[in-house]
């Protein structure tokens, strides 16, 4: 994945080190390997590679990780369809993925 | 207990073509429930997966010499990662299938192997209290399962998503097929825009200008929906709408060389249209990549749409205008 980088400062991802119990779940599940465990705490080593999939936050047993909670995926068609649905006052139909 | 084949039949392959091209794309569900490969016993591993045809095929094909249980949950015919993101591949659904299939009567252990990409929807630590089975994340790809089952753990490589040329290439047919419907809507508009002129809807002039517009649209399609996905890591710039614009602009050169009789205004209109179309299709490819964040896509979407809409509008004005100028 080193060949693929997206907008570096876009992703919303926060880690509360004080709450972290160092279980390592985030480091295990991240598909872009942006977490490591250092001295019993998780640490973000490559924030720019985060795609906001939310796997880390979902699998954090103490809620120490916050990821952009907006529904949907990083997909332009999905966002456009949501906008159109909002204007028409309907439920978004999704993007077909 | 249905035992599934670990090789694909002709019908399976035809179904793959259907799913990959968008023909009845949403009609590829596998019946949820328990399946098996080989001759599993009470100690055999339980692999959890989605009920999407391509997922199910990818999984069973990799299990040729393995005895295992397959717990196929109802992800509404959607792949693991997207279903987890949408909340259908969830702890609750897994627990429901575990109980429904009476898994605890079949196996002596209490472990489920989950696909790693289900992690955005499945909190593995919650499974134990929900169904008595604990969840462990296996590798991302089914092809690494034999190695994982042997070693009992997944390497860093198995836990990292990839987006190889081959993985991008299989997405191209669907990108193209999703455009056909939009194109069908655009054709009458093309005809209208090509017919406006000093001699409205003169047969020959209208048809030849319509053909040029259609050719330009196909060039935009090749640029945005074929070349951008294939050449993704090598096209400069990180924003997809600019990637599409760059490739579209590059393809305009051969297009204009092939149409030497066009007037300057017509050339400008075509370049704007190809740039806008290619940019839009490239931007939509963000939904197919495994590395674009929602925040990032929202960020680039505004700039992209402003460019695409204004370029399309300018092209729609310039194209009929050129007929009056020449």
CSV table of C-alpha atoms in Angstrom, one decimal, chain A residues 1-12 25 27-33 35 48-62 68-80 83 93-97, chain B residues 25-26 78-79 81-82 85-86 116-125 137 140 156 159-164 168 178 232-233 238-240 280 283-284 286-302 305:
chain,number,residue,atom,x,y,z
A,1,UNK,CA,0.0,0.0,0.0
A,2,UNK,CA,3.0,2.3,0.1
A,3,UNK,CA,2.3,3.2,-3.5
A,4,UNK,CA,-1.1,4.6,-2.6
A,5,UNK,CA,-1.4,7.7,-0.5
A,6,UNK,CA,-4.5,9.8,-0.3
A,7,UNK,CA,-5.0,13.3,1.2
A,8,UNK,CA,-2.7,13.3,4.2
A,9,UNK,CA,-4.5,15.5,6.7
A,10,UNK,CA,-8.1,14.6,5.8
A,11,UNK,CA,-8.9,11.6,8.1
A,12,UNK,CA,-10.5,12.2,11.4
A,25,UNK,CA,-6.7,-4.8,19.0
A,27,UNK,CA,-2.9,-2.7,15.7
A,28,UNK,CA,-4.2,-6.2,14.9
A,29,UNK,CA,-7.2,-5.1,12.8
A,30,UNK,CA,-6.0,-2.0,11.0
A,31,UNK,CA,-5.8,-2.9,7.2
A,32,UNK,CA,-3.2,-0.1,6.7
A,33,UNK,CA,-1.0,-1.0,9.8
A,35,UNK,CA,-0.9,1.5,14.9
A,48,UNK,CA,-2.0,10.0,6.7
A,49,UNK,CA,-2.7,6.4,5.7
A,50,UNK,CA,-5.9,6.2,7.7
A,51,UNK,CA,-9.0,5.5,5.5
A,52,UNK,CA,-11.5,5.9,8.4
A,53,UNK,CA,-12.8,2.3,8.0
A,54,UNK,CA,-13.4,2.3,11.8
A,55,UNK,CA,-12.1,-1.2,12.5
A,56,UNK,CA,-9.8,0.1,15.3
A,57,UNK,CA,-12.6,2.1,17.1
A,58,UNK,CA,-15.1,-0.8,16.8
A,59,UNK,CA,-12.6,-3.3,18.3
A,60,UNK,CA,-11.3,-1.0,21.1
A,61,UNK,CA,-12.8,-2.4,24.3
A,62,UNK,CA,-12.5,0.9,26.2
A,68,UNK,CA,-15.2,9.9,11.7
A,69,UNK,CA,-18.6,8.4,12.6
A,70,UNK,CA,-20.4,9.6,9.4
A,71,UNK,CA,-22.2,6.9,7.8
A,72,UNK,CA,-21.0,5.5,4.5
A,73,UNK,CA,-17.8,4.8,2.7
A,74,UNK,CA,-15.1,6.9,1.0
A,75,UNK,CA,-17.1,6.9,-2.2
A,76,UNK,CA,-18.0,9.9,-4.3
A,77,UNK,CA,-21.1,8.4,-5.8
A,78,UNK,CA,-22.4,7.6,-2.3
A,79,UNK,CA,-21.8,11.1,-1.0
A,80,UNK,CA,-23.5,12.7,-4.1
A,83,UNK,CA,-26.8,15.0,-1.0
A,93,UNK,CA,-30.2,4.9,-1.9
A,94,UNK,CA,-26.5,4.2,-1.6
A,95,UNK,CA,-24.1,3.8,-4.4
A,96,UNK,CA,-24.6,0.1,-5.2
A,97,UNK,CA,-21.5,-1.1,-3.5
B,25,UNK,CA,-25.3,-7.6,-10.0
B,26,UNK,CA,-27.4,-7.7,-6.8
B,78,UNK,CA,-22.7,-7.9,-0.1
B,79,UNK,CA,-18.9,-8.6,0.4
B,81,UNK,CA,-15.8,-5.3,4.0
B,82,UNK,CA,-18.7,-3.3,2.6
B,85,UNK,CA,-19.2,-0.9,7.0
B,86,UNK,CA,-23.0,-0.9,6.4
B,116,UNK,CA,-10.0,-9.3,9.2
B,117,UNK,CA,-12.0,-6.9,7.0
B,118,UNK,CA,-15.1,-7.6,9.1
B,119,UNK,CA,-13.4,-5.7,11.9
B,120,UNK,CA,-15.1,-2.4,11.1
B,121,UNK,CA,-18.4,-4.0,11.8
B,122,UNK,CA,-17.6,-6.7,14.3
B,123,UNK,CA,-16.2,-6.1,17.8
B,124,UNK,CA,-14.7,-9.5,18.3
B,125,UNK,CA,-14.5,-9.1,22.1
B,137,UNK,CA,-9.5,-12.3,13.2
B,140,UNK,CA,-7.7,-10.4,5.0
B,156,UNK,CA,1.9,-8.4,8.7
B,159,UNK,CA,-3.0,-8.2,7.5
B,160,UNK,CA,-2.3,-5.4,5.0
B,161,UNK,CA,-4.7,-4.5,2.2
B,162,UNK,CA,-3.3,-4.4,-1.4
B,163,UNK,CA,-4.5,-2.8,-4.6
B,164,UNK,CA,-2.5,-4.5,-7.3
B,168,UNK,CA,-7.9,-2.9,-10.1
B,178,UNK,CA,-22.4,1.5,-14.6
B,232,UNK,CA,-3.7,4.7,-10.6
B,233,UNK,CA,-0.3,4.7,-8.8
B,238,UNK,CA,-3.7,12.4,-5.2
B,239,UNK,CA,-7.1,13.9,-5.9
B,240,UNK,CA,-9.0,11.6,-8.2
B,280,UNK,CA,-16.2,12.6,-12.9
B,283,UNK,CA,-13.7,10.6,-8.9
B,284,UNK,CA,-16.4,7.9,-8.7
B,286,UNK,CA,-12.9,6.4,-5.1
B,287,UNK,CA,-15.7,4.1,-4.0
B,288,UNK,CA,-13.8,1.1,-5.4
B,289,UNK,CA,-10.4,1.7,-3.8
B,290,UNK,CA,-9.3,0.3,-0.4
B,291,UNK,CA,-7.5,3.5,0.8
B,292,UNK,CA,-9.7,6.6,0.3
B,293,UNK,CA,-11.2,8.1,3.5
B,294,UNK,CA,-14.7,9.5,3.6
B,295,UNK,CA,-13.3,12.9,4.9
B,296,UNK,CA,-10.8,13.0,2.0
B,297,UNK,CA,-13.4,12.2,-0.6
B,298,UNK,CA,-15.8,14.9,0.8
B,299,UNK,CA,-12.9,17.3,0.6
B,300,UNK,CA,-12.0,16.7,-3.0
B,301,UNK,CA,-15.6,16.3,-4.1
B,302,UNK,CA,-16.4,20.0,-3.9
B,305,UNK,CA,-17.9,18.9,-8.9
